[in-house]
């Protein structure tokens, strides 16, 4: 489903991370683990097509991600990759439904109100489809972020520290939502976190150590 080969990322003249090769099949669930500052978010952004590596290749759903250019890369990401960030990053001038319609538009897909309603219903947010982002609680905004990530039925679903600021009960709920939506889409799931509560839930792990010497573990 995705494959990373010979990935290097240079932060400065004296700091380069060499990431081990990594391959995942469709529908697998992976933990991208490591302490803060170990390169998790960098690697997740490389895998999402948001940050070009200094060297190496990234293949997602059969396409070399960084050989796609301009609007093709944006549309490919919108159609095949869902991303749940630490903050929802919803456009404040658009309501919930409009934020989701924008995700369809940016992916070059038809506007599909039924699909939006279906995803919001699954996540318990149907009643909030007309709400503005500032009217949502933190948990509700996070659910909308998950809805946006899975709206276009991605083949790859990425989540960056989704439980970092949550208590045990809410962390468990968010993990259930993300894992459940990944199963519905049969998406390959990668959760980047150093949260020990997530570790035992993930059958496969790719680890980065705190000294920025990446190590791989399956």
Short mmCIF file of C-alpha atoms in Angstrom, two decimals, residues 8-208:
data_model
loop_
_atom_site.label_atom_id
_atom_site.label_comp_id
_atom_site.label_asym_id
_atom_site.label_seq_id
_atom_site.Cartn_x
_atom_site.Cartn_y
_atom_site.Cartn_z
CA UNK A 8 16.71 11.04 4.27
CA UNK A 9 15.66 14.39 5.66
CA UNK A 10 18.09 17.21 6.35
CA UNK A 11 17.14 19.75 9.01
CA UNK A 12 20.41 21.67 8.97
CA UNK A 13 24.02 21.32 7.82
CA UNK A 14 24.83 19.04 10.75
CA UNK A 15 21.52 17.21 11.28
CA UNK A 16 20.17 14.60 8.88
CA UNK A 17 17.86 11.70 9.74
CA UNK A 18 18.12 8.49 7.72
CA UNK A 19 14.83 6.61 8.11
CA UNK A 20 14.77 2.82 7.71
CA UNK A 21 12.86 1.42 4.76
CA UNK A 22 9.21 0.77 5.57
CA UNK A 23 6.52 -1.14 3.71
CA UNK A 24 2.86 -1.60 4.71
CA UNK A 25 0.00 -3.53 3.13
CA UNK A 26 -3.60 -2.41 2.62
CA UNK A 27 -5.66 -2.43 5.82
CA UNK A 28 -2.76 -2.81 8.25
CA UNK A 29 -2.64 -0.72 11.44
CA UNK A 30 0.74 0.73 12.45
CA UNK A 31 2.12 2.71 15.34
CA UNK A 32 4.81 5.26 14.44
CA UNK A 33 6.50 5.54 17.83
CA UNK A 34 9.23 7.64 19.36
CA UNK A 35 9.93 10.36 21.88
CA UNK A 36 9.19 14.02 21.18
CA UNK A 37 11.74 15.34 18.68
CA UNK A 38 12.58 11.92 17.24
CA UNK A 39 11.20 12.71 13.78
CA UNK A 40 7.68 11.24 13.96
CA UNK A 41 5.85 14.28 12.62
CA UNK A 42 8.49 14.83 9.93
CA UNK A 43 8.10 11.27 8.68
CA UNK A 44 4.30 11.45 8.87
CA UNK A 45 4.34 14.65 6.78
CA UNK A 46 6.69 13.00 4.26
CA UNK A 47 4.29 10.06 4.00
CA UNK A 48 1.36 12.47 3.56
CA UNK A 49 3.07 14.33 0.73
CA UNK A 50 3.36 17.54 2.76
CA UNK A 51 7.15 17.64 3.17
CA UNK A 52 9.56 16.55 0.45
CA UNK A 53 12.42 14.43 1.78
CA UNK A 54 16.00 15.37 0.98
CA UNK A 55 16.47 11.95 -0.65
CA UNK A 56 14.59 8.72 -1.26
CA UNK A 57 11.22 7.70 -2.67
CA UNK A 58 7.70 7.47 -1.28
CA UNK A 59 5.19 5.23 -3.05
CA UNK A 60 1.53 5.36 -2.02
CA UNK A 61 -1.20 3.34 -3.75
CA UNK A 62 1.18 2.56 -6.60
CA UNK A 63 2.22 6.17 -7.30
CA UNK A 64 5.55 7.85 -6.54
CA UNK A 65 4.28 10.67 -4.36
CA UNK A 66 7.02 13.17 -5.12
CA UNK A 67 6.95 12.63 -8.88
CA UNK A 68 3.44 14.08 -8.94
CA UNK A 69 3.43 17.80 -9.52
CA UNK A 70 1.23 20.77 -8.67
CA UNK A 71 -2.50 20.14 -8.69
CA UNK A 72 -2.01 16.42 -9.45
CA UNK A 73 -0.24 15.98 -6.12
CA UNK A 74 -2.98 17.89 -4.26
CA UNK A 75 -5.75 15.86 -5.88
CA UNK A 76 -3.94 12.57 -5.30
CA UNK A 77 -3.49 13.40 -1.63
CA UNK A 78 -7.14 14.43 -1.31
CA UNK A 79 -8.37 11.22 -2.93
CA UNK A 80 -6.02 8.66 -1.36
CA UNK A 81 -4.66 10.07 1.93
CA UNK A 82 -6.59 11.17 5.01
CA UNK A 83 -4.78 13.20 7.66
CA UNK A 84 -5.85 13.86 11.26
CA UNK A 85 -3.63 16.60 12.68
CA UNK A 86 -3.10 17.55 16.33
CA UNK A 87 -5.33 20.60 15.77
CA UNK A 88 -8.45 20.43 13.54
CA UNK A 89 -7.51 23.42 11.32
CA UNK A 90 -11.11 23.99 10.21
CA UNK A 91 -11.76 27.14 8.19
CA UNK A 92 -13.53 29.48 10.64
CA UNK A 93 -15.66 31.17 7.96
CA UNK A 94 -17.22 27.87 6.80
CA UNK A 95 -19.64 25.67 8.71
CA UNK A 96 -19.03 21.95 9.28
CA UNK A 97 -20.71 20.79 6.06
CA UNK A 98 -18.95 23.47 4.01
CA UNK A 99 -15.56 22.45 5.44
CA UNK A 100 -16.28 18.89 4.30
CA UNK A 101 -17.49 19.99 0.88
CA UNK A 102 -14.21 21.87 0.50
CA UNK A 103 -12.33 18.59 1.09
CA UNK A 104 -14.27 17.02 -1.79
CA UNK A 105 -13.61 20.02 -4.02
CA UNK A 106 -9.87 20.10 -3.30
CA UNK A 107 -9.65 16.41 -4.20
CA UNK A 108 -11.33 17.06 -7.55
CA UNK A 109 -14.34 14.95 -6.54
CA UNK A 110 -18.06 15.69 -7.08
CA UNK A 111 -19.95 17.35 -4.25
CA UNK A 112 -21.64 14.50 -2.40
CA UNK A 113 -23.99 15.62 0.34
CA UNK A 114 -25.10 12.07 1.05
CA UNK A 115 -21.53 10.99 1.79
CA UNK A 116 -21.06 13.99 4.11
CA UNK A 117 -24.28 13.15 5.96
CA UNK A 118 -23.25 9.49 6.22
CA UNK A 119 -19.86 10.25 7.75
CA UNK A 120 -21.23 12.85 10.17
CA UNK A 121 -23.92 10.39 11.28
CA UNK A 122 -21.31 7.67 11.88
CA UNK A 123 -19.31 10.06 14.08
CA UNK A 124 -22.33 11.36 15.98
CA UNK A 125 -22.08 14.83 14.43
CA UNK A 126 -25.12 14.93 12.14
CA UNK A 127 -26.87 17.58 14.26
CA UNK A 128 -23.84 19.88 13.95
CA UNK A 129 -23.64 20.02 10.14
CA UNK A 130 -24.56 23.73 10.09
CA UNK A 131 -22.46 24.70 13.14
CA UNK A 132 -19.50 27.05 12.76
CA UNK A 133 -16.12 25.82 14.06
CA UNK A 134 -16.13 28.30 16.95
CA UNK A 135 -19.43 26.79 18.14
CA UNK A 136 -17.89 23.33 18.54
CA UNK A 137 -16.24 21.86 21.61
CA UNK A 138 -12.68 20.55 21.29
CA UNK A 139 -13.97 16.98 21.03
CA UNK A 140 -16.57 17.92 18.41
CA UNK A 141 -13.98 19.76 16.32
CA UNK A 142 -11.74 16.70 16.47
CA UNK A 143 -14.61 14.52 15.22
CA UNK A 144 -15.09 16.88 12.29
CA UNK A 145 -11.36 16.59 11.59
CA UNK A 146 -11.73 12.79 11.53
CA UNK A 147 -14.77 13.13 9.26
CA UNK A 148 -12.76 15.25 6.83
CA UNK A 149 -9.90 12.73 6.87
CA UNK A 150 -12.12 9.76 5.96
CA UNK A 151 -14.67 11.57 3.79
CA UNK A 152 -13.12 10.59 0.45
CA UNK A 153 -12.57 6.95 1.50
CA UNK A 154 -8.77 7.19 1.66
CA UNK A 155 -6.52 4.19 1.22
CA UNK A 156 -4.08 5.63 3.76
CA UNK A 157 -5.18 7.26 7.03
CA UNK A 158 -2.58 9.15 9.09
CA UNK A 159 -3.05 10.57 12.59
CA UNK A 160 -0.52 12.79 14.38
CA UNK A 161 -0.64 12.57 18.21
CA UNK A 162 -4.46 12.34 18.29
CA UNK A 163 -4.55 11.56 22.06
CA UNK A 164 -1.78 13.89 23.27
CA UNK A 165 -3.97 16.25 25.29
CA UNK A 166 -6.78 13.87 26.24
CA UNK A 167 -7.64 12.04 29.46
CA UNK A 168 -7.93 8.24 29.40
CA UNK A 169 -11.66 8.11 28.65
CA UNK A 170 -11.54 10.60 25.78
CA UNK A 171 -8.31 9.12 24.40
CA UNK A 172 -9.94 5.69 24.23
CA UNK A 173 -12.97 7.17 22.47
CA UNK A 174 -10.88 8.97 19.84
CA UNK A 175 -8.83 5.84 19.16
CA UNK A 176 -12.01 3.83 18.70
CA UNK A 177 -13.32 6.39 16.22
CA UNK A 178 -10.12 6.48 14.17
CA UNK A 179 -9.69 2.71 14.15
CA UNK A 180 -13.36 2.18 13.32
CA UNK A 181 -13.27 4.60 10.40
CA UNK A 182 -10.07 2.99 9.09
CA UNK A 183 -11.80 -0.40 9.14
CA UNK A 184 -14.85 0.97 7.32
CA UNK A 185 -12.59 2.31 4.53
CA UNK A 186 -10.17 -0.67 4.70
CA UNK A 187 -7.50 2.02 5.00
CA UNK A 188 -3.94 1.46 6.09
CA UNK A 189 -3.72 3.31 9.40
CA UNK A 190 -0.60 4.99 10.83
CA UNK A 191 -0.82 6.71 14.22
CA UNK A 192 2.24 8.76 15.21
CA UNK A 193 2.51 9.11 18.98
CA UNK A 194 4.67 8.65 22.06
CA UNK A 195 1.52 7.96 24.12
CA UNK A 196 2.00 4.63 25.92
CA UNK A 197 -1.78 4.15 26.02
CA UNK A 198 -1.81 3.63 22.24
CA UNK A 199 1.11 1.20 22.06
CA UNK A 200 -0.69 -2.00 23.05
CA UNK A 201 -3.56 -1.36 20.62
CA UNK A 202 -1.40 -1.39 17.48
CA UNK A 203 -0.31 -4.75 16.05
CA UNK A 204 2.64 -3.35 14.08
CA UNK A 205 5.19 -0.76 15.17
CA UNK A 206 7.82 1.39 13.48
CA UNK A 207 10.04 3.02 16.09
CA UNK A 208 12.28 6.09 16.17
#
